[in-house]
C-alpha positions as protocol buffer text, in pm:
chain_id: "A"
residue {
  index: 1
  type: MET
  ca { x: 962 y: -857 z: 2118 }
}
residue {
  index: 2
  type: THR
  ca { x: 502 y: -837 z: 2191 }
}
residue {
  index: 3
  type: GLY
  ca { x: 347 y: -638 z: 1873 }
}
residue {
  index: 4
  type: GLY
  ca { x: 648 y: -498 z: 1792 }
}
residue {
  index: 5
  type: TRP
  ca { x: 726 y: -254 z: 2180 }
}
residue {
  index: 6
  type: PHE
  ca { x: 1097 y: -292 z: 2243 }
}
residue {
  index: 7
  type: VAL
  ca { x: 1183 y: -28 z: 2445 }
}
residue {
  index: 8
  type: GLY
  ca { x: 960 y: 62 z: 2751 }
}
residue {
  index: 9
  type: ALA
  ca { x: 877 y: -49 z: 3087 }
}
residue {
  index: 10
  type: PHE
  ca { x: 753 y: -414 z: 2955 }
}
residue {
  index: 11
  type: SER
  ca { x: 840 y: -749 z: 2910 }
}
residue {
  index: 12
  type: PRO
  ca { x: 1035 y: -876 z: 2736 }
}
residue {
  index: 13
  type: ALA
  ca { x: 1195 y: -520 z: 2643 }
}
residue {
  index: 14
  type: ALA
  ca { x: 1515 y: -453 z: 2437 }
}
residue {
  index: 15
  type: HIS
  ca { x: 1532 y: -134 z: 2713 }
}
residue {
  index: 16
  type: THR
  ca { x: 1331 y: -69 z: 3013 }
}
residue {
  index: 17
  type: THR
  ca { x: 1285 y: 317 z: 3132 }
}
residue {
  index: 18
  type: ALA
  ca { x: 954 y: 447 z: 3215 }
}
residue {
  index: 19
  type: ASP
  ca { x: 1025 y: 693 z: 3001 }
}
residue {
  index: 20
  type: VAL
  ca { x: 940 y: 608 z: 2688 }
}
residue {
  index: 21
  type: GLU
  ca { x: 795 y: 298 z: 2457 }
}
residue {
  index: 22
  type: VAL
  ca { x: 900 y: 287 z: 2119 }
}
residue {
  index: 23
  type: ALA
  ca { x: 783 y: 7 z: 1818 }
}
residue {
  index: 24
  type: VAL
  ca { x: 853 y: -125 z: 1520 }
}
residue {
  index: 25
  type: GLN
  ca { x: 527 y: -230 z: 1350 }
}
residue {
  index: 26
  type: VAL
  ca { x: 418 y: -444 z: 1018 }
}
residue {
  index: 27
  type: PHE
  ca { x: 64 y: -403 z: 906 }
}
residue {
  index: 28
  type: PRO
  ca { x: -69 y: -551 z: 613 }
}
residue {
  index: 29
  type: ALA
  ca { x: -279 y: -352 z: 374 }
}
residue {
  index: 30
  type: GLY
  ca { x: -714 y: -350 z: 501 }
}
residue {
  index: 31
  type: TYR
  ca { x: -633 y: -310 z: 877 }
}
residue {
  index: 32
  type: ARG
  ca { x: -820 y: -137 z: 1134 }
}
residue {
  index: 33
  type: GLY
  ca { x: -689 y: -41 z: 1490 }
}
residue {
  index: 34
  type: LEU
  ca { x: -989 y: 31 z: 1738 }
}
residue {
  index: 35
  type: PRO
  ca { x: -1029 y: 406 z: 1815 }
}
residue {
  index: 36
  type: HIS
  ca { x: -829 y: 506 z: 2143 }
}
residue {
  index: 37
  type: VAL
  ca { x: -719 y: 743 z: 2309 }
}
residue {
  index: 38
  type: HIS
  ca { x: -381 y: 786 z: 2534 }
}
residue {
  index: 39
  type: ARG
  ca { x: -488 y: 1016 z: 2936 }
}
residue {
  index: 40
  type: GLN
  ca { x: -96 y: 1084 z: 2960 }
}
residue {
  index: 41
  type: ALA
  ca { x: 104 y: 976 z: 2665 }
}
residue {
  index: 42
  type: THR
  ca { x: 176 y: 1184 z: 2373 }
}
residue {
  index: 43
  type: GLU
  ca { x: 162 y: 950 z: 2028 }
}
residue {
  index: 44
  type: ILE
  ca { x: 388 y: 994 z: 1774 }
}
residue {
  index: 45
  type: THR
  ca { x: 373 y: 772 z: 1467 }
}
residue {
  index: 46
  type: LEU
  ca { x: 657 y: 771 z: 1201 }
}
residue {
  index: 47
  type: LEU
  ca { x: 476 y: 593 z: 854 }
}
residue {
  index: 48
  type: LEU
  ca { x: 771 y: 459 z: 691 }
}
residue {
  index: 49
  type: SER
  ca { x: 639 y: 232 z: 408 }
}
residue {
  index: 50
  type: GLY
  ca { x: 286 y: 241 z: 262 }
}
residue {
  index: 51
  type: ARG
  ca { x: -60 y: 441 z: 285 }
}
residue {
  index: 52
  type: ALA
  ca { x: -222 y: 456 z: 590 }
}
residue {
  index: 53
  type: ASN
  ca { x: -505 y: 749 z: 718 }
}
residue {
  index: 54
  type: MET
  ca { x: -536 y: 786 z: 1100 }
}
residue {
  index: 55
  type: ALA
  ca { x: -666 y: 1125 z: 1344 }
}
residue {
  index: 56
  type: GLY
  ca { x: -817 y: 1206 z: 991 }
}
residue {
  index: 57
  type: GLU
  ca { x: -509 y: 1240 z: 794 }
}
residue {
  index: 58
  type: LEU
  ca { x: -385 y: 1069 z: 491 }
}
residue {
  index: 59
  type: LEU
  ca { x: 29 y: 949 z: 617 }
}
residue {
  index: 60
  type: LEU
  ca { x: 242 y: 832 z: 304 }
}
residue {
  index: 61
  type: PRO
  ca { x: 595 y: 691 z: 399 }
}
residue {
  index: 62
  type: GLY
  ca { x: 816 y: 1014 z: 568 }
}
residue {
  index: 63
  type: ASP
  ca { x: 484 y: 1126 z: 769 }
}
residue {
  index: 64
  type: ILE
  ca { x: 478 y: 1183 z: 1137 }
}
residue {
  index: 65
  type: LEU
  ca { x: 164 y: 1211 z: 1293 }
}
residue {
  index: 66
  type: THR
  ca { x: 208 y: 1364 z: 1669 }
}
residue {
  index: 67
  type: LEU
  ca { x: -133 y: 1325 z: 1849 }
}
residue {
  index: 68
  type: ALA
  ca { x: -175 y: 1508 z: 2174 }
}
residue {
  index: 69
  type: PRO
  ca { x: -330 y: 1369 z: 2515 }
}
residue {
  index: 70
  type: GLY
  ca { x: -705 y: 1270 z: 2462 }
}
residue {
  index: 71
  type: THR
  ca { x: -692 y: 1292 z: 2085 }
}
residue {
  index: 72
  type: GLU
  ca { x: -961 y: 1025 z: 1968 }
}
residue {
  index: 73
  type: ALA
  ca { x: -748 y: 828 z: 1639 }
}
residue {
  index: 74
  type: ALA
  ca { x: -789 y: 428 z: 1486 }
}
residue {
  index: 75
  type: PHE
  ca { x: -481 y: 319 z: 1267 }
}
residue {
  index: 76
  type: VAL
  ca { x: -570 y: 207 z: 898 }
}
residue {
  index: 77
  type: ALA
  ca { x: -342 y: 78 z: 686 }
}
residue {
  index: 78
  type: LEU
  ca { x: -467 y: 173 z: 299 }
}
residue {
  index: 79
  type: GLU
  ca { x: -101 y: -38 z: 162 }
}
residue {
  index: 80
  type: ASP
  ca { x: 99 y: -287 z: 339 }
}
residue {
  index: 81
  type: CYS
  ca { x: 243 y: -48 z: 622 }
}
residue {
  index: 82
  type: MET
  ca { x: 580 y: 28 z: 858 }
}
residue {
  index: 83
  type: THR
  ca { x: 536 y: 219 z: 1130 }
}
residue {
  index: 84
  type: VAL
  ca { x: 743 y: 377 z: 1445 }
}
residue {
  index: 85
  type: VAL
  ca { x: 536 y: 491 z: 1706 }
}
residue {
  index: 86
  type: VAL
  ca { x: 652 y: 637 z: 2004 }
}
residue {
  index: 87
  type: LYS
  ca { x: 495 y: 719 z: 2305 }
}
residue {
  index: 88
  type: HIS
  ca { x: 566 y: 988 z: 2608 }
}
residue {
  index: 89
  type: PRO
  ca { x: 644 y: 973 z: 2856 }
}
residue {
  index: 90
  type: GLY
  ca { x: 603 y: 620 z: 2842 }
}
residue {
  index: 91
  type: VAL
  ca { x: 237 y: 463 z: 3024 }
}
residue {
  index: 92
  type: LEU
  ca { x: 146 y: 147 z: 3113 }
}
residue {
  index: 93
  type: ASN
  ca { x: -262 y: 102 z: 3051 }
}
residue {
  index: 94
  type: ASP
  ca { x: -283 y: 486 z: 2913 }
}
residue {
  index: 95
  type: LYS
  ca { x: -488 y: 319 z: 2609 }
}
residue {
  index: 96
  type: PHE
  ca { x: -821 y: 387 z: 2638 }
}
residue {
  index: 97
  type: ILE
  ca { x: -1092 y: 208 z: 2365 }
}
residue {
  index: 98
  type: THR
  ca { x: -1362 y: 473 z: 2276 }
}
residue {
  index: 99
  type: GLY
  ca { x: -1612 y: 307 z: 2065 }
}
residue {
  index: 100
  type: ALA
  ca { x: -1639 y: 528 z: 1781 }
}
residue {
  index: 101
  type: SER
  ca { x: -1690 y: 436 z: 1435 }
}
residue {
  index: 102
  type: ALA
  ca { x: -1385 y: 628 z: 1191 }
}
residue {
  index: 103
  type: CYS
  ca { x: -1133 y: 852 z: 1391 }
}
């Protein structure tokens, strides 16, 4: 699947639905995602392994971070990380890069 996303209204998908988007993602230590917001979707990130920083929060294995629409965040992998990400609702083209230097 593309970028670890396997459930959603995109192709390829293991299950196609507009209700939700789900991904399992792996990031190497040092990875820095671009700061962004979702205008419609709530993003829920479960850190399965590693340590990361997101929206000013230190995440440890088992931590769950819920970001409401409009909340700016960037994922930074402090160690090799694996995440499960759920976006609800599944809204295509709802990721807007903010250009901030750190979130």
